[in-house]
mmCIF file of C-alpha atoms in Angstrom:
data_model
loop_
_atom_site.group_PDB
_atom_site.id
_atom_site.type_symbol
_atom_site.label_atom_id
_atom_site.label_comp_id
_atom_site.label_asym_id
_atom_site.label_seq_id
_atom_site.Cartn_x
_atom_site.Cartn_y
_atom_site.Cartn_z
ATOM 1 C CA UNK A 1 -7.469 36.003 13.687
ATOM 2 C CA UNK A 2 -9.644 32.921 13.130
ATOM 3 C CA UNK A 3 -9.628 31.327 9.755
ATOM 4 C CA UNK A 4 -13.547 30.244 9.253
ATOM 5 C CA UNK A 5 -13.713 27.168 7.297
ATOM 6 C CA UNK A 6 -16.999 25.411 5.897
ATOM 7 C CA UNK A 7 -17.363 21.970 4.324
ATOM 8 C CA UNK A 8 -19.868 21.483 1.813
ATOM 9 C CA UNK A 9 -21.120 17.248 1.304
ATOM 10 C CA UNK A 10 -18.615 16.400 3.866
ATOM 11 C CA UNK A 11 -19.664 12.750 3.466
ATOM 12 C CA UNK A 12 -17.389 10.466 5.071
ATOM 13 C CA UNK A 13 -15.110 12.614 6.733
ATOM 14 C CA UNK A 14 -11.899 11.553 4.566
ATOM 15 C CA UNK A 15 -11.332 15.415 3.041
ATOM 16 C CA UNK A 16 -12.007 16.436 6.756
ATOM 17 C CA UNK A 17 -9.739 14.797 8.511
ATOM 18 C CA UNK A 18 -7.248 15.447 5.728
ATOM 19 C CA UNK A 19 -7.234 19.178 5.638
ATOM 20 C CA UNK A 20 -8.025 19.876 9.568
ATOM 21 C CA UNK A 21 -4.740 17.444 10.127
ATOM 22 C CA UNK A 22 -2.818 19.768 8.011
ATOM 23 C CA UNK A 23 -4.063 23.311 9.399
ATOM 24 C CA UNK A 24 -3.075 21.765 13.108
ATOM 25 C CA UNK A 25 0.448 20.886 11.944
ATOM 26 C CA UNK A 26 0.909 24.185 10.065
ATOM 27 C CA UNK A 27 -0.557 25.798 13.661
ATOM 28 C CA UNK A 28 -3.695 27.602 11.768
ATOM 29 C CA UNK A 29 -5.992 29.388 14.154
ATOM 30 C CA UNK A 30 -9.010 28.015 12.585
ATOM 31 C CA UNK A 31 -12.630 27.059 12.927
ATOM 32 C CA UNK A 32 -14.098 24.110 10.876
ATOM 33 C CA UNK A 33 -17.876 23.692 10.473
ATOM 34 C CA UNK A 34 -18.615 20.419 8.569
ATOM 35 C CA UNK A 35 -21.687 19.927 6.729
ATOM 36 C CA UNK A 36 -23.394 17.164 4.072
ATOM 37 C CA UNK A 37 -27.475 17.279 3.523
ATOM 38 C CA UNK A 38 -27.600 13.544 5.273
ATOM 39 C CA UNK A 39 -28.370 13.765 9.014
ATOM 40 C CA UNK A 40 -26.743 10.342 9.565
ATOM 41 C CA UNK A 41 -23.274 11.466 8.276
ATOM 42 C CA UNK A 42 -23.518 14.115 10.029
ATOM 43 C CA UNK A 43 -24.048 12.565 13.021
ATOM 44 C CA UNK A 44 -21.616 9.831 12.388
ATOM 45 C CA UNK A 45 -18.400 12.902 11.626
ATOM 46 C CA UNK A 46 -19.469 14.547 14.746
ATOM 47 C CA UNK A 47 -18.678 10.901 16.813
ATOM 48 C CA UNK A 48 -15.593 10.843 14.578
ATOM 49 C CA UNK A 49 -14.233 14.423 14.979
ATOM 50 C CA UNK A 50 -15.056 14.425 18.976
ATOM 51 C CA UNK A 51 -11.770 14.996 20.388
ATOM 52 C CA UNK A 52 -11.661 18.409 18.315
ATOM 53 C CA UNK A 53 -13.136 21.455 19.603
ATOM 54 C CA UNK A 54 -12.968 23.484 16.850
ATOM 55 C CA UNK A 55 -15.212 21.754 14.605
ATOM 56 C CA UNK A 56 -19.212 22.917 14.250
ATOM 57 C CA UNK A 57 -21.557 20.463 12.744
ATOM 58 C CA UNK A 58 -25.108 21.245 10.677
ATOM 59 C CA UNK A 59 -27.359 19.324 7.887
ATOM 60 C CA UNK A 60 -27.229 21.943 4.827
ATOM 61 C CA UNK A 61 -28.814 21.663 1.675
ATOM 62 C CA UNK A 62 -26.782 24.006 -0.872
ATOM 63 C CA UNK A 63 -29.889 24.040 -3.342
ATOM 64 C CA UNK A 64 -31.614 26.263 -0.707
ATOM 65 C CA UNK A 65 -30.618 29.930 0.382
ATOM 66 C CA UNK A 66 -28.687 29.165 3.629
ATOM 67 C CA UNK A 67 -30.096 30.304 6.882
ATOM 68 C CA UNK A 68 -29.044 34.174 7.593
ATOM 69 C CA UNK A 69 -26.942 33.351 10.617
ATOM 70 C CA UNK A 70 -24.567 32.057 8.146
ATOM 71 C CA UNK A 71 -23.945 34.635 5.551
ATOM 72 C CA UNK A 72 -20.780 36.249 5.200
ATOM 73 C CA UNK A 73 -19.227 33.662 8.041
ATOM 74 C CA UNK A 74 -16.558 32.107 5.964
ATOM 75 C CA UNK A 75 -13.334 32.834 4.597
ATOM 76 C CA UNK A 76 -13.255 29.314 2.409
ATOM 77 C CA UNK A 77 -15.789 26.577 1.551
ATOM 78 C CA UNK A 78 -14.643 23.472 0.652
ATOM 79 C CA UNK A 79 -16.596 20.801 -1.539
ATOM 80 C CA UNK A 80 -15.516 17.340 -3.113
ATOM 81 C CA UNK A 81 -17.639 16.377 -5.460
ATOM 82 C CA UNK A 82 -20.781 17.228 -4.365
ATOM 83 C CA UNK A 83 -22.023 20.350 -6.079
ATOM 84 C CA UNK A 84 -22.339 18.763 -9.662
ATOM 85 C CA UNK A 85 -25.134 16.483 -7.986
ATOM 86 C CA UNK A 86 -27.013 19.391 -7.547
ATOM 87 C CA UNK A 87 -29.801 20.745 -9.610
ATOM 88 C CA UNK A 88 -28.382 24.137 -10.895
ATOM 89 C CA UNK A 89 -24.712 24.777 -10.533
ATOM 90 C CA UNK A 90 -25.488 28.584 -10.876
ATOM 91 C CA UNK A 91 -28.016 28.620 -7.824
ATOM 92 C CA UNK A 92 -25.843 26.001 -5.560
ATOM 93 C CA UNK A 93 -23.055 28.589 -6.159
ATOM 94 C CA UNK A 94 -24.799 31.833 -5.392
ATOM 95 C CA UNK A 95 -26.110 29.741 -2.031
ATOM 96 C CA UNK A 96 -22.298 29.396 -1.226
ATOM 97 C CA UNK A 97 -20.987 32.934 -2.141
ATOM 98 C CA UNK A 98 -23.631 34.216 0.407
ATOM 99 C CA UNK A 99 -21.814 32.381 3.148
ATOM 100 C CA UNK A 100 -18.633 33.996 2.202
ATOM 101 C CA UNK A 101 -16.731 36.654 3.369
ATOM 102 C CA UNK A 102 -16.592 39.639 0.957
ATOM 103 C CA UNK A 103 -12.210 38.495 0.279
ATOM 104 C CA UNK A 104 -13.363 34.558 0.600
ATOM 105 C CA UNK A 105 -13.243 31.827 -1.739
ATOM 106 C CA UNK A 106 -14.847 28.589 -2.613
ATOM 107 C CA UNK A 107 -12.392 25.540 -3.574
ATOM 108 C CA UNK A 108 -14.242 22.464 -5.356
ATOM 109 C CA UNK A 109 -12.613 18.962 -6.068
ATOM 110 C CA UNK A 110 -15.090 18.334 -9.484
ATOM 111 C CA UNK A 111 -15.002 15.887 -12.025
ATOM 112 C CA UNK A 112 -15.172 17.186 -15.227
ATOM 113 C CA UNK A 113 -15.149 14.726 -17.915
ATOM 114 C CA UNK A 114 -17.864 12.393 -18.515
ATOM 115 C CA UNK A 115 -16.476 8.920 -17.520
ATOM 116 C CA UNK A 116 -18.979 5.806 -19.384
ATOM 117 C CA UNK A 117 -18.317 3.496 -16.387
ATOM 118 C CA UNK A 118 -19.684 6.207 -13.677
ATOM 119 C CA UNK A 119 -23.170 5.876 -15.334
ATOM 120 C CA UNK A 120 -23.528 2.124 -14.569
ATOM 121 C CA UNK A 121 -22.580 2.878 -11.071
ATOM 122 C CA UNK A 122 -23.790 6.568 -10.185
ATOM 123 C CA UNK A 123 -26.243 6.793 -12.599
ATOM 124 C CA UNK A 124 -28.811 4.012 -11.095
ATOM 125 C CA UNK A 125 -29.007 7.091 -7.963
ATOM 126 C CA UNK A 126 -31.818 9.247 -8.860
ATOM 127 C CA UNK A 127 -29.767 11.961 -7.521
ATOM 128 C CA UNK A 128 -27.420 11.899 -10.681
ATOM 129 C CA UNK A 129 -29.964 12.670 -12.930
ATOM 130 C CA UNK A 130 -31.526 16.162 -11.723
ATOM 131 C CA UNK A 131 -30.102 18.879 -13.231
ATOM 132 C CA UNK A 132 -32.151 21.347 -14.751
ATOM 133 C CA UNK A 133 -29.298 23.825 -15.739
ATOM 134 C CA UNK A 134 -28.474 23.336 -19.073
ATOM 135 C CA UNK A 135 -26.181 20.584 -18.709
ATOM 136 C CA UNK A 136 -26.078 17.385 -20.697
ATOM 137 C CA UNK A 137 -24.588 15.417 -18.402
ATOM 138 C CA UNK A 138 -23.982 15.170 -14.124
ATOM 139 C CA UNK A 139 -20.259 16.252 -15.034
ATOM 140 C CA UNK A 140 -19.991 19.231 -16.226
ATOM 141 C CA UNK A 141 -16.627 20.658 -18.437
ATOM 142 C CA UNK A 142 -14.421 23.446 -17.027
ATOM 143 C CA UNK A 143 -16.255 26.041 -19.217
ATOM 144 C CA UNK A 144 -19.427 25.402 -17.508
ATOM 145 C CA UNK A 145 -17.703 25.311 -14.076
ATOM 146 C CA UNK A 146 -16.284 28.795 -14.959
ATOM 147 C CA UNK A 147 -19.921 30.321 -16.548
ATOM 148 C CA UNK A 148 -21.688 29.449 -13.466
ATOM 149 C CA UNK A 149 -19.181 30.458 -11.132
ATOM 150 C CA UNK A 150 -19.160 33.876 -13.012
ATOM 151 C CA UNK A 151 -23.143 34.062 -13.299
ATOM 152 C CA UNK A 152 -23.250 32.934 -9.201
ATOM 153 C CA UNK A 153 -21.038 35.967 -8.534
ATOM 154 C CA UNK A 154 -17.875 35.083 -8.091
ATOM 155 C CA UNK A 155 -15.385 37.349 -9.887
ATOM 156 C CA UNK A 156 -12.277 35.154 -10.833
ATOM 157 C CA UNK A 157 -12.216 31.783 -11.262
ATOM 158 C CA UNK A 158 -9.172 29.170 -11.640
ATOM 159 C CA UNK A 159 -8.801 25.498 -12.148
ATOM 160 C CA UNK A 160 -5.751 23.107 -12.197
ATOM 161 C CA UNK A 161 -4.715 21.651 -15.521
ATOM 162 C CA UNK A 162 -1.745 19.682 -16.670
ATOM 163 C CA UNK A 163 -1.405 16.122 -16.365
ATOM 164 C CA UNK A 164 -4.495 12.994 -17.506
ATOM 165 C CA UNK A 165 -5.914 12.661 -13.787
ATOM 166 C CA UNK A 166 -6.475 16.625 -14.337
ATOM 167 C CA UNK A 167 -8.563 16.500 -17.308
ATOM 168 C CA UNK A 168 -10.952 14.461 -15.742
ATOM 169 C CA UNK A 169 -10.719 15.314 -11.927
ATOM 170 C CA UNK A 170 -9.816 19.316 -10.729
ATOM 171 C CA UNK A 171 -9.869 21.606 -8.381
ATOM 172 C CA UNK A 172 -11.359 24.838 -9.304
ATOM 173 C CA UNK A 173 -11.868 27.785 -7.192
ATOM 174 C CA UNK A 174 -13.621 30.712 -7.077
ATOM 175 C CA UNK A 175 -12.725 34.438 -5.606
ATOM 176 C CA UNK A 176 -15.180 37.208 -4.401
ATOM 177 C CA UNK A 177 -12.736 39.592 -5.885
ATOM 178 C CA UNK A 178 -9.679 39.468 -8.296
ATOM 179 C CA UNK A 179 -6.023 39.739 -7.620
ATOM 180 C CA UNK A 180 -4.894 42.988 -5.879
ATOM 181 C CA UNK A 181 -2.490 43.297 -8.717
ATOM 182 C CA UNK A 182 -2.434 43.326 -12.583
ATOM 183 C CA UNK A 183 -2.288 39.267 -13.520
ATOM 184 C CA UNK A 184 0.823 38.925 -15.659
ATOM 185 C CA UNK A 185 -0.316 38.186 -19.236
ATOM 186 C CA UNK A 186 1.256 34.861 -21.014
ATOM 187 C CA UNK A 187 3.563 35.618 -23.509
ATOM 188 C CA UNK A 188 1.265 34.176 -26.457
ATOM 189 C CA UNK A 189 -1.571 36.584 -25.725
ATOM 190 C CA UNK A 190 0.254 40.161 -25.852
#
């Protein structure tokens, strides 16, 4: 069984070669399709990633539906900060549950604390600026994250927490379905 992987804003290729590394010494049967909206970085991770086989390679812009050869391909999309520059969480996130399997999952590396200094330097990119969603800023908080998620489709959604770098900087994923067993409730809310 393969394991169908998509990138999402694959960029430079750093995430890439970081998680394909890892599947090959774990000996994953997998297939990796990297993606960013830039046909230049695209182009420049398919000279990089050469020697692989298993990689695919394709300009995608999550902000449109995605073409119907892709939907219900993956079993996990993978995104590092690159949905928040999007214009509507919501419909970037319905765009990527489409290309999901009906049991996959999309795993996003977000920031999600406004940071003062990222304005000087992000915010002179006219890309920072176009939401239209509801948000007040380019970095949306972890109960945004979680309302879009939920209003895109997905049915449970996580996120790490627990030290400084994670208030600011998370992962959070989100499932086509829930767990196949009762979640254990937390002491405090019984």
């Amino acid at each position: 069984n393969i394991i169908r992987i998509l990138e999402l804003g694959g960029g430079t290729g750093g995430t890439t070669k970081y998680i394909i590394d890892h599947l090959l010494r774990m000996g994953i049967n997998f297939r990796y399709t990297f993606t960013d909206i830039s046909s230049s970085l695209v182009a420049s991770a398919k000279k990089k990633f050469a020697a692989y086989d298993f990689m695919d390679y394709m300009v995608l812009d999550i902000e449109k539906p995605p073409p119907a050869h892709l939907a219900s391909q993956y079993n996990a999309i993978l995104s590092t900060n690159c949905i928040h520059a999007t214009k509507s969480l919501t419909n970037s996130l319905t765009n990527l549950r489409k290309m999901l399997q009906k049991d996959g999952f999309v795993s996003l590396v977000e920031l999600t604390r406004n940071i003062p200094w990222f304005d000087l330097v992000f915010g002179l990119l006219d890309g920072w600026w176009l939401f239209e969603d509801g948000r007040s800023h380019a970095l949306a908080d972890t109960p945004f994250w979680e309302k879009s998620l939920k209003a895109a489709g997905f049915e449970t959604v996580a996120w790490t927490e627990g030290t400084a770098e994670a208030a600011t900087l998370r992962i959070i994923a989100g499932f086509q379905s829930g767990p196949d067993r009762p979640v254990a409730k937390s002491p405090s809310s019984s």
